[in-house]
CSV table of C-alpha atoms and ligand atoms in Angstrom, one decimal:
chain,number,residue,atom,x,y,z
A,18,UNK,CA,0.0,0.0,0.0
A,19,UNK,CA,1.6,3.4,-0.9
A,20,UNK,CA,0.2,5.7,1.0
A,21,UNK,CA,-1.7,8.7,-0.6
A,22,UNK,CA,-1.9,12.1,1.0
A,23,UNK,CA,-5.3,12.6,2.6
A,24,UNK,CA,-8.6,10.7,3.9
A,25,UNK,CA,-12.0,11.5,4.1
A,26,UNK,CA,-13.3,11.5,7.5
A,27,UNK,CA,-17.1,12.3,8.4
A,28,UNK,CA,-16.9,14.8,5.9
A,29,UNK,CA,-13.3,16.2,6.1
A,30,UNK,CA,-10.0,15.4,4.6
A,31,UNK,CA,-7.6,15.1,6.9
A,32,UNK,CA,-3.9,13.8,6.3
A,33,UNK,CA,-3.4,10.4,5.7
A,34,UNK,CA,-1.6,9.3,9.6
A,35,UNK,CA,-4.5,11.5,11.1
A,36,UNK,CA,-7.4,9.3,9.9
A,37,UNK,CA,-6.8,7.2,13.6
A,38,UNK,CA,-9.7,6.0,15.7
A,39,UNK,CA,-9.7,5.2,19.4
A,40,UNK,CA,-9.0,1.6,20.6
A,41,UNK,CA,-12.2,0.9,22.4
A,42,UNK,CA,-14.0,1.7,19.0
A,43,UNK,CA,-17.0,-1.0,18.6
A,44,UNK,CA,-16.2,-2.0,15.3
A,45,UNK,CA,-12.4,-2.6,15.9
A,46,UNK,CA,-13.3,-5.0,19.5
A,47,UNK,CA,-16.3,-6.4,17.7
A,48,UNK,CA,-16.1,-6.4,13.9
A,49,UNK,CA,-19.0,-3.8,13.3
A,50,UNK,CA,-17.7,-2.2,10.2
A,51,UNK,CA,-19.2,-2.7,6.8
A,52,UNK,CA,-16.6,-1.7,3.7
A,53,UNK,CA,-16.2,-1.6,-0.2
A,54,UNK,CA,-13.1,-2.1,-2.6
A,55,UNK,CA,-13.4,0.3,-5.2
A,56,UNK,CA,-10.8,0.7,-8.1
A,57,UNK,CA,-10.2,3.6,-10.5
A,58,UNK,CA,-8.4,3.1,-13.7
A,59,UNK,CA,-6.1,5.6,-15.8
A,60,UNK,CA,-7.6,5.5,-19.2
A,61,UNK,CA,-6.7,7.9,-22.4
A,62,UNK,CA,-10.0,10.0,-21.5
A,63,UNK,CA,-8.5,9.8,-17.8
A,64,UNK,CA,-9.4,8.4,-14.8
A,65,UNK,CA,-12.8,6.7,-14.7
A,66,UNK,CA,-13.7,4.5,-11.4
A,67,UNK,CA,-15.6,1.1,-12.4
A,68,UNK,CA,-18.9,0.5,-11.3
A,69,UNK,CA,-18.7,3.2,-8.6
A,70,UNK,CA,-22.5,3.6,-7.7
A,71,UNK,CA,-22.9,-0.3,-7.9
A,72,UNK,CA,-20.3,-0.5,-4.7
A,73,UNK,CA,-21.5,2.3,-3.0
A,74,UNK,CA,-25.4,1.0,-3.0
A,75,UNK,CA,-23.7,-2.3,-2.1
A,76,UNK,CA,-22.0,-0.4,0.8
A,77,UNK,CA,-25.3,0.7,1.9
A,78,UNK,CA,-27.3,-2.4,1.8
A,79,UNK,CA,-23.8,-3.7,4.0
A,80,UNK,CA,-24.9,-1.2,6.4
A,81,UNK,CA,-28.8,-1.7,6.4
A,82,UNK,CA,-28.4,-5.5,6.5
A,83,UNK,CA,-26.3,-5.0,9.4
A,84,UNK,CA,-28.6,-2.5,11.3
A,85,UNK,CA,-25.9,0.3,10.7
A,86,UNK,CA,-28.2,3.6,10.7
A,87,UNK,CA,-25.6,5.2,7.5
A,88,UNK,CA,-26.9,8.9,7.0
A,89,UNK,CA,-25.0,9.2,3.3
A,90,UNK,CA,-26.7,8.4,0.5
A,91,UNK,CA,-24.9,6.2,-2.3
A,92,UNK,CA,-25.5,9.4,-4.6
A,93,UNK,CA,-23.1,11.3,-1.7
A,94,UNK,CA,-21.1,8.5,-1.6
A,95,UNK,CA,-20.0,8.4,-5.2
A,96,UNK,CA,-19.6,12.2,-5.1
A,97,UNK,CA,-17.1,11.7,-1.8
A,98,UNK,CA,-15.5,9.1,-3.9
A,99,UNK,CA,-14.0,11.2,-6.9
A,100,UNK,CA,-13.9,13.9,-4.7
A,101,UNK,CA,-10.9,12.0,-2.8
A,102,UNK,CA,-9.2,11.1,-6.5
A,103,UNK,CA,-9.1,14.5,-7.4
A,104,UNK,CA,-7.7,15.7,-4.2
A,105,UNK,CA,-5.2,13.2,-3.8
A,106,UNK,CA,-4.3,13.7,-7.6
A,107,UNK,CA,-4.4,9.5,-7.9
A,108,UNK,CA,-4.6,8.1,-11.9
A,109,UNK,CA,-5.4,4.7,-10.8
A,110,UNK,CA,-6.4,3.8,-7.1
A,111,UNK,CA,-7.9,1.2,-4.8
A,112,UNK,CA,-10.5,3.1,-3.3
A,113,UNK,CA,-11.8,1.6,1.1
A,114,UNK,CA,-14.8,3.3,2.2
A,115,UNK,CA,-15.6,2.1,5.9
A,116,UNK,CA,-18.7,2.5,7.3
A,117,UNK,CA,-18.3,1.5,11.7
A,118,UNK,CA,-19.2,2.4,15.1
A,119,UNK,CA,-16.7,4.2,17.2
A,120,UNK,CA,-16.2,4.4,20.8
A,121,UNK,CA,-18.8,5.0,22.9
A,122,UNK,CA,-20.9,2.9,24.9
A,123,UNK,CA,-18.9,-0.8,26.4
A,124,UNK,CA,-20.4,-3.7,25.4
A,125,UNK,CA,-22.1,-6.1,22.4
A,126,UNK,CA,-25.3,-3.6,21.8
A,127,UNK,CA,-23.3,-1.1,19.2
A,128,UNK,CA,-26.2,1.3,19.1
A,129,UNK,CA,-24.7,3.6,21.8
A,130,UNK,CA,-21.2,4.2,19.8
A,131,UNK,CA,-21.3,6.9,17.1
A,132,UNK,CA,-21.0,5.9,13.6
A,133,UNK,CA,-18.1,7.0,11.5
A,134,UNK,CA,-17.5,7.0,7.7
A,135,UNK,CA,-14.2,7.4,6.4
A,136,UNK,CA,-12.7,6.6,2.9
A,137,UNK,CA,-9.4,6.0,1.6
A,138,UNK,CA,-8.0,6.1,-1.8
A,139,UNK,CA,-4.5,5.0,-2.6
A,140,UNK,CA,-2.2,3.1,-5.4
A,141,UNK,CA,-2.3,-0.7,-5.6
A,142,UNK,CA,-0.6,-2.9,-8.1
A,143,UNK,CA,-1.9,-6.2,-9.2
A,144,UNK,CA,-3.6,-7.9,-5.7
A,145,UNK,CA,-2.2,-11.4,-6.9
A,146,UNK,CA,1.2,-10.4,-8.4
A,147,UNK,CA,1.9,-9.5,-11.8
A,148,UNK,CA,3.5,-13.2,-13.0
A,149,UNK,CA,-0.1,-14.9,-11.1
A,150,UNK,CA,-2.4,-13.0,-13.2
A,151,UNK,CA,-0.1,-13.4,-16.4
A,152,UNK,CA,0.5,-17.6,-15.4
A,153,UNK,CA,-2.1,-18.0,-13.0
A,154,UNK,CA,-2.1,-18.8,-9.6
A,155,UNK,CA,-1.7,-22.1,-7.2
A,156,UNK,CA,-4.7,-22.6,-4.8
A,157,UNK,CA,-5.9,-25.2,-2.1
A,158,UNK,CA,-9.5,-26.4,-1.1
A,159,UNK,CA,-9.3,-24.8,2.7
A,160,UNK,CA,-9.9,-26.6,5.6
A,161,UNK,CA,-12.2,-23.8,6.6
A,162,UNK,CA,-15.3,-23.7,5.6
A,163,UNK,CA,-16.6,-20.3,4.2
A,164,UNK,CA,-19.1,-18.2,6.5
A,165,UNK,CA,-23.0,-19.5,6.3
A,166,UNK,CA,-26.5,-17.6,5.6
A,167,UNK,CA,-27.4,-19.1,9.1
A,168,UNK,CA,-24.5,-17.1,11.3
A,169,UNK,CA,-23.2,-14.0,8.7
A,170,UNK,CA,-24.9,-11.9,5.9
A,171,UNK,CA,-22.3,-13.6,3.5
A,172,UNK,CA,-24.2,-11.2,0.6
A,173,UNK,CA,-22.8,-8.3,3.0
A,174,UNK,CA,-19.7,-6.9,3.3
A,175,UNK,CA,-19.2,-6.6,7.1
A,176,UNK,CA,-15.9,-6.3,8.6
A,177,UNK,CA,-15.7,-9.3,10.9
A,178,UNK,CA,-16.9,-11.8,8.2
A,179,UNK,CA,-13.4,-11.6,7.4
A,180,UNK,CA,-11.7,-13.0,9.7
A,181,UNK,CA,-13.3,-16.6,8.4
A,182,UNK,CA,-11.4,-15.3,4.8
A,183,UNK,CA,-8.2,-14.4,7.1
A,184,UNK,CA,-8.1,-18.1,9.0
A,185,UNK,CA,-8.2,-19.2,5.2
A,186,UNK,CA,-5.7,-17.3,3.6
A,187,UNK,CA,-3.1,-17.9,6.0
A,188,UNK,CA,-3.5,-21.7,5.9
A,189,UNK,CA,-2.6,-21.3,2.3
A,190,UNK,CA,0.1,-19.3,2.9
A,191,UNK,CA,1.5,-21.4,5.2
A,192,UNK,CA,0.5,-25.0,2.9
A,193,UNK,CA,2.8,-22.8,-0.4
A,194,UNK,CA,0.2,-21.9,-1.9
A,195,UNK,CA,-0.9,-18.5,-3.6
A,196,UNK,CA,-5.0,-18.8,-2.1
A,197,UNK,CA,-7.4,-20.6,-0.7
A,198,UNK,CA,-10.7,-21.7,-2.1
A,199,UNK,CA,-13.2,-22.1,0.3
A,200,UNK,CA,-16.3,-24.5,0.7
A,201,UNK,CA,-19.6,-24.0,2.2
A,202,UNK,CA,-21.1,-25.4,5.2
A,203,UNK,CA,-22.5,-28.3,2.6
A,204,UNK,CA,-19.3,-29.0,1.2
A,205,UNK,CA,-20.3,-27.6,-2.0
A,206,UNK,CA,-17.6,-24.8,-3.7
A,207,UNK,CA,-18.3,-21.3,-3.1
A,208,UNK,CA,-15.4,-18.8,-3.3
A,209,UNK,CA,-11.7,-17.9,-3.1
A,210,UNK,CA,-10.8,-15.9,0.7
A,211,UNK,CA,-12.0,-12.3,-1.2
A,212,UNK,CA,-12.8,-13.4,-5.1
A,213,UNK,CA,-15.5,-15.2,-6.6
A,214,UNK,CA,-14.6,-18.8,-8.7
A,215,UNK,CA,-15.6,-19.6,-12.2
A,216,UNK,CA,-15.2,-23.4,-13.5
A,217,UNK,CA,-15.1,-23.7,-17.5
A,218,UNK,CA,-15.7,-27.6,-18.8
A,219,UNK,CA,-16.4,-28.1,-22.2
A,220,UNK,CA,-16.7,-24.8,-23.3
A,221,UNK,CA,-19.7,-24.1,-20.6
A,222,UNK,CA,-18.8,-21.5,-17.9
A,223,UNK,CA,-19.9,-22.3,-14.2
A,224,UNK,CA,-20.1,-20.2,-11.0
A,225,UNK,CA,-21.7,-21.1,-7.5
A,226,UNK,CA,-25.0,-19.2,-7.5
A,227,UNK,CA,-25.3,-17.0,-4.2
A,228,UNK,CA,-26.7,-19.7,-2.3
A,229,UNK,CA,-23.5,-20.9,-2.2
A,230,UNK,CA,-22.6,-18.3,0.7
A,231,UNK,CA,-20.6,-16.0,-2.0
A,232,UNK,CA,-20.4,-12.1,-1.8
A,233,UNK,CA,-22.5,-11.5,-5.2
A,234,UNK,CA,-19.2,-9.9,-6.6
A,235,UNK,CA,-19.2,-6.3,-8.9
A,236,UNK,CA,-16.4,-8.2,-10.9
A,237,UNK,CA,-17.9,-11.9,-10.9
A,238,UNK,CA,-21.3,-9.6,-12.8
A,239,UNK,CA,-19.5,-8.2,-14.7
A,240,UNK,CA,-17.7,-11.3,-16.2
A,241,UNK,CA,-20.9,-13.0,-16.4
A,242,UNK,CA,-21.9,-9.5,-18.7
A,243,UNK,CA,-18.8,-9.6,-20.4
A,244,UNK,CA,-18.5,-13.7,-21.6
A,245,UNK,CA,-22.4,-13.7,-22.0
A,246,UNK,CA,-22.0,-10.7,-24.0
A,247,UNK,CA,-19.6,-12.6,-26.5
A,248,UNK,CA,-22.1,-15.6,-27.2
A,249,UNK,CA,-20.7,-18.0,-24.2
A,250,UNK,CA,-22.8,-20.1,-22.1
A,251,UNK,CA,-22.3,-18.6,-18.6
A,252,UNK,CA,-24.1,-21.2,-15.5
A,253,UNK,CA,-24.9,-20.2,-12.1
A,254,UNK,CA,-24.8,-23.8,-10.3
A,255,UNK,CA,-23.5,-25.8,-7.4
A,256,UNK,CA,-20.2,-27.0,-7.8
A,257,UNK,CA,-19.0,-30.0,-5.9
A,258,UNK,CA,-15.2,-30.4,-4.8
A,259,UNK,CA,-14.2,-32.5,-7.6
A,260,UNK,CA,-15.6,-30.5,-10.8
A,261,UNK,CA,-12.6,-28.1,-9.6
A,262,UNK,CA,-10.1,-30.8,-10.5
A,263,UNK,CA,-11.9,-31.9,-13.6
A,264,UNK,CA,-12.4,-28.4,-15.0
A,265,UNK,CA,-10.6,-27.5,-18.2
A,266,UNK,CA,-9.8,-24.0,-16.7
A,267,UNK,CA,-10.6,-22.0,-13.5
A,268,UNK,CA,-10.3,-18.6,-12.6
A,269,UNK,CA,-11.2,-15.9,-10.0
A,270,UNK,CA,-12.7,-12.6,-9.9
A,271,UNK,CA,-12.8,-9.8,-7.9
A,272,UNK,CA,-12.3,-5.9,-7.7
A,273,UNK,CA,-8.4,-6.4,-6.2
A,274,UNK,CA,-7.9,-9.9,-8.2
A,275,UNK,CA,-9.4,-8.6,-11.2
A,276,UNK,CA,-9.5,-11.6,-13.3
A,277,UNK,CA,-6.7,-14.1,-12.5
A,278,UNK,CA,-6.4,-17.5,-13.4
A,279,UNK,CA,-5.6,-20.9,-11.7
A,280,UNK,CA,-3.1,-23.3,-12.5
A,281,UNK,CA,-3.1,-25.7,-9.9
A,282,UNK,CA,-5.3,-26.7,-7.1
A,283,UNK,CA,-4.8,-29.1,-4.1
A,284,UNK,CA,-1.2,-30.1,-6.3
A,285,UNK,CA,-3.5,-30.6,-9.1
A,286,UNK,CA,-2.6,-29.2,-12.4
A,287,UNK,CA,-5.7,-27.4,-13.9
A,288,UNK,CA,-5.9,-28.2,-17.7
A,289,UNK,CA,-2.7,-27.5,-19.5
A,290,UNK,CA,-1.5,-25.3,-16.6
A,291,UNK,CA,-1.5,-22.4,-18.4
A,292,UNK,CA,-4.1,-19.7,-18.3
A,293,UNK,CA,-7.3,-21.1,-20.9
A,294,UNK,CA,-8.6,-19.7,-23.8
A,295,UNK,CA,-12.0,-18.5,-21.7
A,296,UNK,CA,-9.7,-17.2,-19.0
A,297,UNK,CA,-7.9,-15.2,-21.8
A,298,UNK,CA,-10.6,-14.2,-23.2
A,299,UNK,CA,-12.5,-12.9,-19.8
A,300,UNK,CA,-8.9,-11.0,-18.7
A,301,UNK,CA,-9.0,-9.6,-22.1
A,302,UNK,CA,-12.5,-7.7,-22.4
A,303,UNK,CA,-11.8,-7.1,-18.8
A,304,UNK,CA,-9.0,-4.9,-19.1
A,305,UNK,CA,-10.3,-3.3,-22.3
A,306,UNK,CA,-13.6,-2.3,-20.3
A,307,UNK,CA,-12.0,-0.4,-17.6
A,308,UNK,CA,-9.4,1.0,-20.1
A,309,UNK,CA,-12.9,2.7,-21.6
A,310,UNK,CA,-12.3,0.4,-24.8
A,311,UNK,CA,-15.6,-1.1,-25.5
A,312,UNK,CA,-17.9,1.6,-25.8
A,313,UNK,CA,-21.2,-0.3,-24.6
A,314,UNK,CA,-19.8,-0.9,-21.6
A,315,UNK,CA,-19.0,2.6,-20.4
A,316,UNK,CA,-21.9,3.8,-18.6
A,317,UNK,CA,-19.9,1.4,-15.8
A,318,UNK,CA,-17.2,4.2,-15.6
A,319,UNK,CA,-17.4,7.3,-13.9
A,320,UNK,CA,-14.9,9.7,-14.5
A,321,UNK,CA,-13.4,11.6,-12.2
B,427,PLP,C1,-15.4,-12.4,0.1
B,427,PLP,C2,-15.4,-11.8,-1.2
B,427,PLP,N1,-15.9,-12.4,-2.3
B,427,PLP,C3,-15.8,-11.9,-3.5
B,427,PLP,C4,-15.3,-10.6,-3.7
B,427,PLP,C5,-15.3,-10.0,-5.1
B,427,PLP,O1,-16.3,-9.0,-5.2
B,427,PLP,P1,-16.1,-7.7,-6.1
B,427,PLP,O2,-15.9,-8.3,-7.5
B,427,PLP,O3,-17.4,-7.0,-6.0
B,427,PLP,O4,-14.9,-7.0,-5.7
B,427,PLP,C6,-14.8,-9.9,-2.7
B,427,PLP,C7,-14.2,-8.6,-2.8
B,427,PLP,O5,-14.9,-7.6,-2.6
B,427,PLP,C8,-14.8,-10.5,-1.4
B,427,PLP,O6,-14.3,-9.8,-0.3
């Protein structure tokens, strides 16, 4: 993360090592934040941020699901949003937006600690690596399962979700590989620690439907858009275990991954081991959409 040189804080912008909160804030002892991952490209019209109002009403349905009274509007939101790119001066930039409770009242009921919104906007390279999105990636089935509709809002991006993504990530890490790949409470494949999974098998794109416990990804829509778009047949199904290893190609999706493919998973190779033709195809129209290069596609830019 390079930082950048100011934040948004409830409505100001403060430098970048003043945007602090207290240590008895709600959401840092409890996990009662709710958040968005935002990126803005540099494009030859300049910078334009991708499917900005879909994240921000995402943001806010976070916050209702999770009983967070937000006073912004998404509108305000978006207009907070470019309004940090332009004074931080950022061509590209991974854009937070946090929505918590601060400190205030002690205890598990939240509704006593004021509610902050702050938003940060910085520089971030490619989340998996340059040489993993060019050669794809290596991945194991977790051991953890990911979080269920009957404990979390896993359609909802709240803070303390993540820690289920954190405990899978690590235990990657620590196995030599590049990510996890998370099943759900059935056993039935649902998504990587912060990306959505696509399956292709005989030309036929799969991806676990949001019954599968997923985060309905910006990204993982758009792709669906994108490869329908180009006459592919695109499935939202359940997925057991073993299609993974069967599949001719897999690949993951999401707004810090942006499209990057798998070559291996649980020390199986994945097809040929080299990125597919689909997964090609999907990184391709990706990159030329948020470099403003398909024209239908640009009332998902806003620029800044
Ligand atoms: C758990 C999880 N799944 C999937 C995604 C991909 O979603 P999007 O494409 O909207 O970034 C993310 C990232 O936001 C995530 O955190």
């Amino acid at each position: 993360m390079e930082p950048a040189n100011k934040i948004w804080v409830d409505g100001d912008f403060v430098d970048w090592d003043d945007a602090t909160v207290h240590f008895l804030s709600h959401s840092l002892q409890y996990g009662t934040g709710v958040f968005e991952g935002i990126r803005a490209y540099k494009t030859p019209e300049g910078t334009a941020v991708f499917r900005l109002h879909d994240h921000m009403v995402r943001l806010v349905a976070s916050a209702r699901a999770y009983g967070l009274a937000m006073k912004e509007t998404a509108e305000e939101m978006d207009e907070v949003c470019l309004e940090l790119l332009r004074v931080n001066d950022l061509e590209s930039a991974y854009i937070r937006p946090f929505v918590f409770y601060g400190a205030g009242a002690f205890g598990i009921n939240p509704k006593a600690s004021p509610i902050h919104n702050y938003m940060a906007a910085f520089y971030l390279g490619s989340y998996m690596g340059d040489h993993g999105v060019q050669n794809g990636i290596t991945t194991m089935v977790s051991s953890w399962r990911r979080i269920s509709h009957t404990s979390f809002i896993p359609t909802a991006k709240g803070s303390g979700q993540y820690l289920n993504s954190v405990l899978a990530k690590q235990e990657a890490l620590r196995a030599g590989y590049d990510e996890a790949l998370m099943l759900n409470d059935v056993g039935l494949v649902s998504e990587g620690s912060g990306m959505n999974l696509f399956t292709v098998s005989r030309g036929v794109v799969y991806t676990p439907p949001v019954s599968s416990g997923i985060l309905e990804g910006i990204t993982r829509d758009t792709v669906f858009e994108l490869l329908t778009g180009e006459g592919f047949e695109v499935v939202q199904t359940d997925l057991a275990r073993g299609s993974l290893y069967t599949a001719d190609e897999v690949f993951l999706t999401g707004t810090a991954a942006e499209v990057t493919p798998v070559r291996e998973i649980d020390g199986r190779i994945i097809g040929t081991g080299e990125p597919g033709p689909i997964t090609r195809k999907a990184q391709d129209l990706f990159s030329d959409l948020v470099a403003a290069k398909i024209p239908e596609y640009r009332h998902w830019l806003t620029f800044v």
